CSV table of C-alpha atoms and ligand atoms in Angstrom, one decimal:
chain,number,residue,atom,x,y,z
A,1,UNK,CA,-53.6,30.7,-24.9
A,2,UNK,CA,-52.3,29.8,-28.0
A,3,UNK,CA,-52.9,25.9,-29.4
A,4,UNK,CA,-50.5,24.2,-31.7
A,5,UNK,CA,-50.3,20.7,-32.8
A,6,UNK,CA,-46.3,20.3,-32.8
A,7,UNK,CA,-44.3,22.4,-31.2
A,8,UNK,CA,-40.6,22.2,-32.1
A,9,UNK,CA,-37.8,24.4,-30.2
A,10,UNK,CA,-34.7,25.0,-32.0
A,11,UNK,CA,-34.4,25.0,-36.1
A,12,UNK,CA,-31.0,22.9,-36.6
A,13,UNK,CA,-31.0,19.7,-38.1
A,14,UNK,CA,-33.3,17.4,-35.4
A,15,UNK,CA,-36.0,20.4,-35.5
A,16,UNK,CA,-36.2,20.5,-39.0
A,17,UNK,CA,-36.2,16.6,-39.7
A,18,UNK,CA,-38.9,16.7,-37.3
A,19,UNK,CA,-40.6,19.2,-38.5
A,20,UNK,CA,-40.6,17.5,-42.3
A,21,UNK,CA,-41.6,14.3,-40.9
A,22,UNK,CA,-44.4,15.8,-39.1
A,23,UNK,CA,-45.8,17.5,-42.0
A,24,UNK,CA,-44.9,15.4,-44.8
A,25,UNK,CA,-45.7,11.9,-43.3
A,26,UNK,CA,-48.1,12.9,-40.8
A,27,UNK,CA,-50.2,16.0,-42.7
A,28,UNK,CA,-50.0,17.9,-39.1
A,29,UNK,CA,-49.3,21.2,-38.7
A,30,UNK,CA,-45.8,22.2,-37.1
A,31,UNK,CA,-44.6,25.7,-35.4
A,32,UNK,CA,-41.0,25.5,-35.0
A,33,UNK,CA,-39.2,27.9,-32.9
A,34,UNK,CA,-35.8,29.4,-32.3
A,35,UNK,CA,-34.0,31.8,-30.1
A,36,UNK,CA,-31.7,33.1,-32.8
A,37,UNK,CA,-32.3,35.1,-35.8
A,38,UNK,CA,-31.3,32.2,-38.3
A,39,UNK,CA,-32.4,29.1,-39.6
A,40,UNK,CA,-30.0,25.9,-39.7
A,41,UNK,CA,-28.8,26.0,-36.0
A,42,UNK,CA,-25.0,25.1,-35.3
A,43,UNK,CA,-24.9,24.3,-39.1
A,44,UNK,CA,-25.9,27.7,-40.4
A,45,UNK,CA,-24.0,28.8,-43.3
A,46,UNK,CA,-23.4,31.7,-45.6
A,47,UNK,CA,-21.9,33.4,-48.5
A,48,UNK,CA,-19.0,36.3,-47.1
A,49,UNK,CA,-20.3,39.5,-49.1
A,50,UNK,CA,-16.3,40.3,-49.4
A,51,UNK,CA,-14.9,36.9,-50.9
A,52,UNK,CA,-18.2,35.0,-52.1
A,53,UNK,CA,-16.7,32.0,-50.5
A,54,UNK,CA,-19.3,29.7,-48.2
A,55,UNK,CA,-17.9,29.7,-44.6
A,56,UNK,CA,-19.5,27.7,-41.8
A,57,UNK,CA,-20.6,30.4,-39.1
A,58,UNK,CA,-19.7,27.5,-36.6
A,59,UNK,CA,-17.6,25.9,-37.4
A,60,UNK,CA,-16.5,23.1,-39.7
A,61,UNK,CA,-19.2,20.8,-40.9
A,62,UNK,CA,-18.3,17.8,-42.9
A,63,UNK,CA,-20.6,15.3,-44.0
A,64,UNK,CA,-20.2,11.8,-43.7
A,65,UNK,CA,-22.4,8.5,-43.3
A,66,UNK,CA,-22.4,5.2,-42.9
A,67,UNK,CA,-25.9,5.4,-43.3
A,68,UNK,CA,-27.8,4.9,-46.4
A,69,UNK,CA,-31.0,6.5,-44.8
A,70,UNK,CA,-29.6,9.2,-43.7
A,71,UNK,CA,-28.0,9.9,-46.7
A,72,UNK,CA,-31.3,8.8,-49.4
A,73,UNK,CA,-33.2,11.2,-46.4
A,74,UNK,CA,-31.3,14.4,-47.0
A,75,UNK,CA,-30.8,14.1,-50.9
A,76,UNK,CA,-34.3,14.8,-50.9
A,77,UNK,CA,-33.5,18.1,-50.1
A,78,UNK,CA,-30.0,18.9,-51.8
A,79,UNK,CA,-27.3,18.6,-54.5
A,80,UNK,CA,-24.1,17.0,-53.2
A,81,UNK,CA,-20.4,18.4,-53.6
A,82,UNK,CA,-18.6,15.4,-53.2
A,83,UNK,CA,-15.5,15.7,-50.9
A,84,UNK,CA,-13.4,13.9,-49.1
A,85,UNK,CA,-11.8,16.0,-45.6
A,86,UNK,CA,-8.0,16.3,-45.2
A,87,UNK,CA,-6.7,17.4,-42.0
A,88,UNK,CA,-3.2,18.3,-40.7
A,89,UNK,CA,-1.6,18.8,-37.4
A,90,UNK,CA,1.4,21.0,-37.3
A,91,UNK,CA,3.6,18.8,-35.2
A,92,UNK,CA,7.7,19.6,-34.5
A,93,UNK,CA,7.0,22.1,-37.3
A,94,UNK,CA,5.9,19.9,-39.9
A,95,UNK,CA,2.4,19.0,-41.0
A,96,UNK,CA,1.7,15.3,-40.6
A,97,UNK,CA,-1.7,13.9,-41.9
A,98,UNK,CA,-4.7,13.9,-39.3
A,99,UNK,CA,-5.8,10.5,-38.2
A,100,UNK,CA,-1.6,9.9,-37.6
A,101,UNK,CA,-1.0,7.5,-39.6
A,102,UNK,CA,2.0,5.3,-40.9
A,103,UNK,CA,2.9,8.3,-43.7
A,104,UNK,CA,2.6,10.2,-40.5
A,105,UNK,CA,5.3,7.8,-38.8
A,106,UNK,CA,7.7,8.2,-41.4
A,107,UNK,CA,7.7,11.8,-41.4
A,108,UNK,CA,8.2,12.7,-38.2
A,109,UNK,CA,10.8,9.9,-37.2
A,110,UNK,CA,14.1,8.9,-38.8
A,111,UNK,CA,14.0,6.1,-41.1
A,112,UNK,CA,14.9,3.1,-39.6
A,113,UNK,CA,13.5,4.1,-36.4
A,114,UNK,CA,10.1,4.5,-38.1
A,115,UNK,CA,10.4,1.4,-40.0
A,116,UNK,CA,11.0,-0.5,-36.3
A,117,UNK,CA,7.8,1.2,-35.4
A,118,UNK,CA,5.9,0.4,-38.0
A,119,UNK,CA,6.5,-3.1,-38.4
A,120,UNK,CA,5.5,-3.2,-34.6
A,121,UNK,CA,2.1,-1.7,-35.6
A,122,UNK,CA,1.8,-4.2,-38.2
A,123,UNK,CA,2.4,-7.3,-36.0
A,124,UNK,CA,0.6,-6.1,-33.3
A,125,UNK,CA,-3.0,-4.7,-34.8
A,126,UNK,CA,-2.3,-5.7,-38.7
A,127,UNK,CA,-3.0,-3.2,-41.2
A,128,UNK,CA,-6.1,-0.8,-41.8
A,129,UNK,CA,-6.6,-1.0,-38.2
A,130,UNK,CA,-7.5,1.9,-35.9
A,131,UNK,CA,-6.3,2.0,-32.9
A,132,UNK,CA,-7.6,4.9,-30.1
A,133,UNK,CA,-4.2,6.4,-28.7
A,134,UNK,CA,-5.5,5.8,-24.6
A,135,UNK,CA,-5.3,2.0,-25.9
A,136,UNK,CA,-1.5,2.7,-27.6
A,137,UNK,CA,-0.4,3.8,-24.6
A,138,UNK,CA,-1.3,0.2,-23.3
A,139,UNK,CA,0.8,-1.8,-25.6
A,140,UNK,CA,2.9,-3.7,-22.9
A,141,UNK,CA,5.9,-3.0,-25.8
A,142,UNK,CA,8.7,-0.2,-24.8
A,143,UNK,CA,9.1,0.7,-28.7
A,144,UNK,CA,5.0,1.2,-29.1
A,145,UNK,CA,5.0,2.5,-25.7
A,146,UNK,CA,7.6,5.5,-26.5
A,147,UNK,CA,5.6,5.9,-30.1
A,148,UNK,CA,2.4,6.2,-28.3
A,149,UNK,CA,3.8,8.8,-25.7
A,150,UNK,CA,5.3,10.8,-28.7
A,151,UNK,CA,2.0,11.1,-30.6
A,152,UNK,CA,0.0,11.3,-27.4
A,153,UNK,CA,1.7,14.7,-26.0
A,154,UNK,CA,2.3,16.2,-29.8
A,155,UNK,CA,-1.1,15.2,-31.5
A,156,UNK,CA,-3.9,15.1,-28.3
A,157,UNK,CA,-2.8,16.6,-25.1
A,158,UNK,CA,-2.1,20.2,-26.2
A,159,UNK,CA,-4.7,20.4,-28.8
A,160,UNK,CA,-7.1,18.6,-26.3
A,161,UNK,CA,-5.9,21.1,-23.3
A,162,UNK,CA,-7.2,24.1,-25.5
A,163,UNK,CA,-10.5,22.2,-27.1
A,164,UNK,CA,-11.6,20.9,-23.3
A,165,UNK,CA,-9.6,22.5,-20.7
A,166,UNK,CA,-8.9,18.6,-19.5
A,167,UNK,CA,-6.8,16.0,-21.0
A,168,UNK,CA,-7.7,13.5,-23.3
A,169,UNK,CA,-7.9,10.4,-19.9
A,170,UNK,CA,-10.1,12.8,-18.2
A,171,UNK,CA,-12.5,12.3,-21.4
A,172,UNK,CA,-15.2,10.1,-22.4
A,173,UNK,CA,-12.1,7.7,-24.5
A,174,UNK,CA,-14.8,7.9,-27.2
A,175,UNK,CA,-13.6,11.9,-27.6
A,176,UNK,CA,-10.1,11.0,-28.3
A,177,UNK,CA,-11.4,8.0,-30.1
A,178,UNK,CA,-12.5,9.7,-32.3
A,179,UNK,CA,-9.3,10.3,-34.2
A,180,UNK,CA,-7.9,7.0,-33.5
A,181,UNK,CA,-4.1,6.5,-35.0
A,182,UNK,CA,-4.6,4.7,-38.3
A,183,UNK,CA,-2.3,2.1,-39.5
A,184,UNK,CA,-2.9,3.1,-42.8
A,185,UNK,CA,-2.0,5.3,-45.7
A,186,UNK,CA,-5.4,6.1,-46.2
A,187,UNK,CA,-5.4,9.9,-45.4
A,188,UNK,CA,-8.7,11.1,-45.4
A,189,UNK,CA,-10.2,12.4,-41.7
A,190,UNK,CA,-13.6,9.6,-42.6
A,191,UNK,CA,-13.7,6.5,-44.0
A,192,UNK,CA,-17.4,6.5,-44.5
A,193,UNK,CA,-19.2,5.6,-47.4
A,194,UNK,CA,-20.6,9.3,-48.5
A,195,UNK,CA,-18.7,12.1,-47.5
A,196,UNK,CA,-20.0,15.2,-49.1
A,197,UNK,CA,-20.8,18.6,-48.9
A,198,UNK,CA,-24.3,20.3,-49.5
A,199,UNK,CA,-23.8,21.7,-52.7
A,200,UNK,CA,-25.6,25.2,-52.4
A,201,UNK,CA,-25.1,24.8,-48.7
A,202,UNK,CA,-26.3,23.7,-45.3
A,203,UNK,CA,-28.7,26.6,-44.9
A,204,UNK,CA,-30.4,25.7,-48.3
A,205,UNK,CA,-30.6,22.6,-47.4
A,206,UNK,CA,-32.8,23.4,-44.2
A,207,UNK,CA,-34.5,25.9,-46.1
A,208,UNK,CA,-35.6,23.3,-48.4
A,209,UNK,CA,-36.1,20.9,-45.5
A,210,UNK,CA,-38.7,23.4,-44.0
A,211,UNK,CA,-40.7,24.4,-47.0
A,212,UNK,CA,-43.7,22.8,-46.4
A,213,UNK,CA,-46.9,24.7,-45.6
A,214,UNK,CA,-47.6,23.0,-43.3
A,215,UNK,CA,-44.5,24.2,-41.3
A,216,UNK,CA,-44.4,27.3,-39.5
A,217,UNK,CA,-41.1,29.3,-38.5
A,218,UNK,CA,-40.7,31.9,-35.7
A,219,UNK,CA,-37.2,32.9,-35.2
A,220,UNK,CA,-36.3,35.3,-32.4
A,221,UNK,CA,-38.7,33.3,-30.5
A,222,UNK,CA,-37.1,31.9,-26.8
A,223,UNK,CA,-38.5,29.1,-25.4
A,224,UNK,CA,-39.0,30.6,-22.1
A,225,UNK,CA,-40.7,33.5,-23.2
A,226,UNK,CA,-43.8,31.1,-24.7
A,227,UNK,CA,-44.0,28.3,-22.5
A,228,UNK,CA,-46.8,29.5,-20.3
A,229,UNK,CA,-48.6,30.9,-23.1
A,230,UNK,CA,-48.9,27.8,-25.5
A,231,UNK,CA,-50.5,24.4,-25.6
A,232,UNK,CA,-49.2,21.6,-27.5
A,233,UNK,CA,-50.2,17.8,-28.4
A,234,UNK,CA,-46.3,17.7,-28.6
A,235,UNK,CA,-43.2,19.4,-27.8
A,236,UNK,CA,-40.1,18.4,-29.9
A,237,UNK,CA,-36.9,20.2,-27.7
A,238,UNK,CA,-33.5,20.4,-29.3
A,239,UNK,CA,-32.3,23.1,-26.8
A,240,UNK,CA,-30.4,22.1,-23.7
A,241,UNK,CA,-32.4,20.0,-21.2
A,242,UNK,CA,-31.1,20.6,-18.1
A,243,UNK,CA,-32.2,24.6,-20.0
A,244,UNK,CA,-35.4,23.1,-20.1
A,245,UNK,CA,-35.6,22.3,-16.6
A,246,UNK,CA,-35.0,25.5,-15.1
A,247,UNK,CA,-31.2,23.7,-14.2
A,248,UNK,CA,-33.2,22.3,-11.4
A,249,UNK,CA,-30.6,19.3,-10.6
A,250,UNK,CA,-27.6,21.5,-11.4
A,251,UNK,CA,-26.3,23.0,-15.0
A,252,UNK,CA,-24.8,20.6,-17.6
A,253,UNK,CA,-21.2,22.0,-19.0
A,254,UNK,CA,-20.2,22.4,-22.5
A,255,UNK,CA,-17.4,23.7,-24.0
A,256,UNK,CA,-17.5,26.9,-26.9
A,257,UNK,CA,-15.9,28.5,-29.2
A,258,UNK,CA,-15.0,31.6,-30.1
A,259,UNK,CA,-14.0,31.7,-33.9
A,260,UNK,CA,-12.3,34.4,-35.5
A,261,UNK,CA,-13.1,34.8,-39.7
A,262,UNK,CA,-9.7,36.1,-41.3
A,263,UNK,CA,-9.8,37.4,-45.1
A,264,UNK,CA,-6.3,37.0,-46.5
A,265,UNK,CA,-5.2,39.0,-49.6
A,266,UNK,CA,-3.9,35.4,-51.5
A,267,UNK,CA,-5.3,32.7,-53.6
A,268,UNK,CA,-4.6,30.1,-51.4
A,269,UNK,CA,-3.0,30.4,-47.7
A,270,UNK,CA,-2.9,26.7,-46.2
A,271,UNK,CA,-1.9,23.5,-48.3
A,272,UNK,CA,-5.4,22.3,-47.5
A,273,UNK,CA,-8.7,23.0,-45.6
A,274,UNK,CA,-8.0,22.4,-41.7
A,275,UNK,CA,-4.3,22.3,-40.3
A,276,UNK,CA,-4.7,21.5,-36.0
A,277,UNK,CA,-2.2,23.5,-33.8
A,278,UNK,CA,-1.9,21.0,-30.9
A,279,UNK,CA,1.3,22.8,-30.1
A,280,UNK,CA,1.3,26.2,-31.4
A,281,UNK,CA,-0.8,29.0,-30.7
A,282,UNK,CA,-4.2,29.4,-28.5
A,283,UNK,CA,-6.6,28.5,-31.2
A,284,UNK,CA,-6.9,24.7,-32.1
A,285,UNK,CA,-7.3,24.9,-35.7
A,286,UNK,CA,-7.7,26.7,-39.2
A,287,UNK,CA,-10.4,26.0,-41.8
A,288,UNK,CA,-10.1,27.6,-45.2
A,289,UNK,CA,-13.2,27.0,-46.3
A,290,UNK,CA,-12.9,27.7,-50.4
A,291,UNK,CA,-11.5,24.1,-50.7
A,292,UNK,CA,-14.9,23.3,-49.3
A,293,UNK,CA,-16.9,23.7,-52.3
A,294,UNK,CA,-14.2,24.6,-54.1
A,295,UNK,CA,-15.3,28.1,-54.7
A,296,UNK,CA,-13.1,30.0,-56.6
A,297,UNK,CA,-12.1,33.8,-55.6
A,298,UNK,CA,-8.4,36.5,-55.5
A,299,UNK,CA,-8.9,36.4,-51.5
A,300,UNK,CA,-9.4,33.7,-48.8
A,301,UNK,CA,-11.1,33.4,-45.6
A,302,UNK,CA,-9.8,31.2,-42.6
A,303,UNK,CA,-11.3,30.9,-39.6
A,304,UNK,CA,-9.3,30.3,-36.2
A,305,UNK,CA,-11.3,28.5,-33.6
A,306,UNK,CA,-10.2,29.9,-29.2
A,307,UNK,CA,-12.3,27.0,-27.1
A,308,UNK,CA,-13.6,28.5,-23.4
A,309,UNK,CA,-15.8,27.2,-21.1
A,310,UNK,CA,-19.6,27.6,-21.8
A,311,UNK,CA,-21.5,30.4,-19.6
A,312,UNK,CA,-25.3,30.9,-19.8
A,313,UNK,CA,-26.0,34.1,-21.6
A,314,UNK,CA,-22.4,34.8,-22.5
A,315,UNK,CA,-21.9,32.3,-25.3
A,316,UNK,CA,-23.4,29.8,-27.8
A,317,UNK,CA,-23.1,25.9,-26.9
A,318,UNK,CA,-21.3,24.4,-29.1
A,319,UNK,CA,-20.4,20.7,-27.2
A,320,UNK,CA,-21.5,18.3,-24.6
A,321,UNK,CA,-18.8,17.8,-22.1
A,322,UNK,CA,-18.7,13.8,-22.1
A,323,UNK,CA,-17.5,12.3,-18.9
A,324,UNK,CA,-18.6,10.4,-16.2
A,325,UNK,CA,-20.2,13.0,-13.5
A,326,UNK,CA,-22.0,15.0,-16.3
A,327,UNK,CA,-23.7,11.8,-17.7
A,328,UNK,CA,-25.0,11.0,-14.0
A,329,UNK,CA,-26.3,14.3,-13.7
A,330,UNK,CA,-28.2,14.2,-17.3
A,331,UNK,CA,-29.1,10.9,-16.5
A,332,UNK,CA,-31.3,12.3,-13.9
A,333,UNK,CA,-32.5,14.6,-16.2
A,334,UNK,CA,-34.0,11.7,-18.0
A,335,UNK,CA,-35.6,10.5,-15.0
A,336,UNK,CA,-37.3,13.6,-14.9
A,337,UNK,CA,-38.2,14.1,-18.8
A,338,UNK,CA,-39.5,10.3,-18.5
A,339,UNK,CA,-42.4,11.5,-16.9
A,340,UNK,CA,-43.6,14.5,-19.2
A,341,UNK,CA,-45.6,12.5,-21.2
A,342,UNK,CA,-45.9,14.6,-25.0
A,343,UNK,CA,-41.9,16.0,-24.9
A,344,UNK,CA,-39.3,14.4,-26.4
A,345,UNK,CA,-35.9,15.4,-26.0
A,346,UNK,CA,-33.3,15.4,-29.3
A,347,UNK,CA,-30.2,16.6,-30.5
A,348,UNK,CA,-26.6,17.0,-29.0
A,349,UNK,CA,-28.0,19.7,-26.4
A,350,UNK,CA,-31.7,17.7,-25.7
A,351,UNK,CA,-29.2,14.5,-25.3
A,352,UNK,CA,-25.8,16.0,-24.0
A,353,UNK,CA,-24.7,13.8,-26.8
A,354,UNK,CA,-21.5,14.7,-28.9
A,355,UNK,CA,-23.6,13.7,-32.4
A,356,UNK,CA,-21.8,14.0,-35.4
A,357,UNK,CA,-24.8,15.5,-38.0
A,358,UNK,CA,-25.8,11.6,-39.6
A,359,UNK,CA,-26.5,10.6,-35.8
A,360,UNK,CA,-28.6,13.8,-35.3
A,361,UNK,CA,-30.3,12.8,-38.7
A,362,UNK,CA,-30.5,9.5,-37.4
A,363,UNK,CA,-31.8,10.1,-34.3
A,364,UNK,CA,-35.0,12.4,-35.6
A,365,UNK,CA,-35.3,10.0,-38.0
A,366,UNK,CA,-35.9,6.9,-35.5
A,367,UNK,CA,-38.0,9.2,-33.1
A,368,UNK,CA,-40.5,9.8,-35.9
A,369,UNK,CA,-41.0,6.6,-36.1
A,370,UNK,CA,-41.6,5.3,-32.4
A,371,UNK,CA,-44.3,8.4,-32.3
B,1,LIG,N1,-8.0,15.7,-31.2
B,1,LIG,C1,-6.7,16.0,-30.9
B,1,LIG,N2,-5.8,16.5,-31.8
B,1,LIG,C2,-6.2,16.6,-33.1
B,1,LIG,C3,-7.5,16.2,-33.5
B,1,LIG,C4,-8.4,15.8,-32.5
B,1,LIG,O1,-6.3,16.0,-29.7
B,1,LIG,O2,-5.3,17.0,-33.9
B,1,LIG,C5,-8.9,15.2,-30.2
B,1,LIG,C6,-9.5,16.5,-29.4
B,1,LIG,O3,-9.7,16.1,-28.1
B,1,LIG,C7,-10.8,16.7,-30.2
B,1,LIG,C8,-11.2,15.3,-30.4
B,1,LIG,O4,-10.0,14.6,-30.7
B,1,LIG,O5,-11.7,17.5,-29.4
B,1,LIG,C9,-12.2,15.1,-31.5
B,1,LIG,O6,-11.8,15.7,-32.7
B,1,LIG,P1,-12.7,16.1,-33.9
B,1,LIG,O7,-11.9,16.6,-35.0
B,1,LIG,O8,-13.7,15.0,-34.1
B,1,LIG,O9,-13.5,17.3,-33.2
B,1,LIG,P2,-14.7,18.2,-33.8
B,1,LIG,O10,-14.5,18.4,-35.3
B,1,LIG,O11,-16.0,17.5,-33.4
B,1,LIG,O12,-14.5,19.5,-33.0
């Protein structure tokens, strides 16, 4: 039987902050494990050997925080490329800035029309204020009523359709939420204090996260294929719990993706990193990541994200499905995982969270400190 002092499963951002925290803080040893054959998890990236541009193996990661913590935490461990994220949706056949916002307004709607509108905006929520569209469609006011339908079936229900298979009322509203429309001409996707980019990359920033002696990593290592053949003090899981429990109370959904890396022969093919199809195509969106880091090269790679419905084995989990019935059934997971008493469950698969990276950050962060 093999004995370690810390065991951590999966080697994206909660393992490793763990794992640092463990060794750095605490002086114990750490064995952290993962099923793939990378560090970094979800926010593994790499150079393409073709272009030399960074690309984001899945999917888009953006940094942004509120918090200062999280932010002072992880410049330990990197240089910053300070960026701010643009997004456009291709809507009628024009691109309109993502949050929709009152530049949005005037572009897809007729002058006076959109000045009617956005006076209404103005008198009802004042400026800078964001407003989630399920509440829009609430305004009790025919004008905001109509606006709110308009952006609500070209902006959320197609693009939501493909990303969840459901539409946006059959959500958590904090999904939706999360691109509220923005009375505002602010276009930037976050308003948070430090948005940025690590500079060399997210998987030098883990690697530089895990190199500690004290830390030991063993990739291509499942979960299931050690658990009856290791002892722990602790056991730090960032895979899926109901995973964990043998999916004895039922399997937890999530939604994937399948994303599709293009190399086009140009300079430049979008007018800026991530345009969203709500209404065209079968993928939701396109990232060309040499804006990221503004890495210069005579091609381009975009990638082109098809959503589908999660299948154990088949695919990668990418997100928690957040709705009512799913957050009963984890909850019972957390009845059970209250009574193991050296396992602690993190991440956006441990806690069927949707976590944007600072709240996985966060998250290790505070559980460090309650052990
Ligand atoms: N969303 C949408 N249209 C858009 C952008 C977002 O309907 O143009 C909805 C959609 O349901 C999406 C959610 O808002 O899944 C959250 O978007 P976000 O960009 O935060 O998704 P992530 O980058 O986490 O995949």
């Amino acid at each position: 039987m093999r004995k370690v002092t810390n065991l951590i499963v999966g080697c994206g951002l909660s393992g490793v902050v763990l794992a640092e925290r463990l060794a750095s803080q605490k002086h114990e040893e750490v064995l952290i494990i993962d099923r793939r054959n990378h560090i970094g998890g979800n926010v593994y990236d790499y150079k393409d050997k073709e272009t030399g541009i960074t690309v984001h193996q899945y999917g888009p990661h953006v940094f942004h925080t509120n918090n200062k913590e999280v932010w002072d935490y992880l410049s330990n461990f990197t240089e910053w490329h300070r960026f701010m994220y643009r997004v456009k949706a291709v809507i009628d056949g024009i691109e309109v800035n993502i949050p929709f916002n009152l530049d949005s307004l005037h572009k897809v709607f007729p002058q006076s029309l959109a000045n009617k509108l956005e006076t209404k905006l103005l008198k009802k929520f004042g400026f800078n204020q964001k407003v989630p569209i399920l509440q829009l469609r609430q305004s009790n006011d025919s004008d905001l009523e109509f606006l709110a339908q308009y952006i609500y079936e070209k902006v959320f229900l197609g693009y939501t359709i493909k990303q969840w298979g459901v539409k946006p009322e059959d959500l958590d509203a904090s999904v939706s939420g999360r691109v509220p429309v923005y009375i505002s001409r602010d276009d930037r996707y976050f308003q948070d204090r430090y948005q940025a980019l690590p500079l060399n990359g997210y998987t030098a920033m883990i690697k530089n996260i895990l190199n500690n002696p004290l830390i030991k990593v063993e990739l291509n290592t499942d979960f299931a294929s050690i658990r009856n053949n290791i002892e722990y003090d602790r056991l730090f899981f960032s895979g899926a719990i109901d995973e964990y429990f043998n999916y004895e109370l039922g399997k937890l959904p999530y939604r994937s993706l399948d994303i599709m890396f293009k190399i086009h022969n140009c300079n430049y093919l979008q007018s800026g990193p991530q345009i969203n199809y709500p209404e065209n195509y079968d993928y939701t969106r396109s990232v060309e990541y040499k804006y990221y880091l503004d890495e210069k090269s005579d091609k381009t790679i975009v990638s082109y994200e098809y959503p589908y419905s999660y299948e154990e084995g088949k695919h990668e989990r990418y997100y928690p499905i957040p709705d009512k019935a799913n957050q009963d059934l984890y909850d019972r997971y957390v009845a059970k995982a209250k009574e193991l008493k050296n396992v602690w469950f993190v991440g956006r698969l441990g806690d069927y969270k949707y976590y944007n990276m600072d709240q996985t950050v966060s998250r290790a962060l505070e559980l460090f400190k309650e052990i």
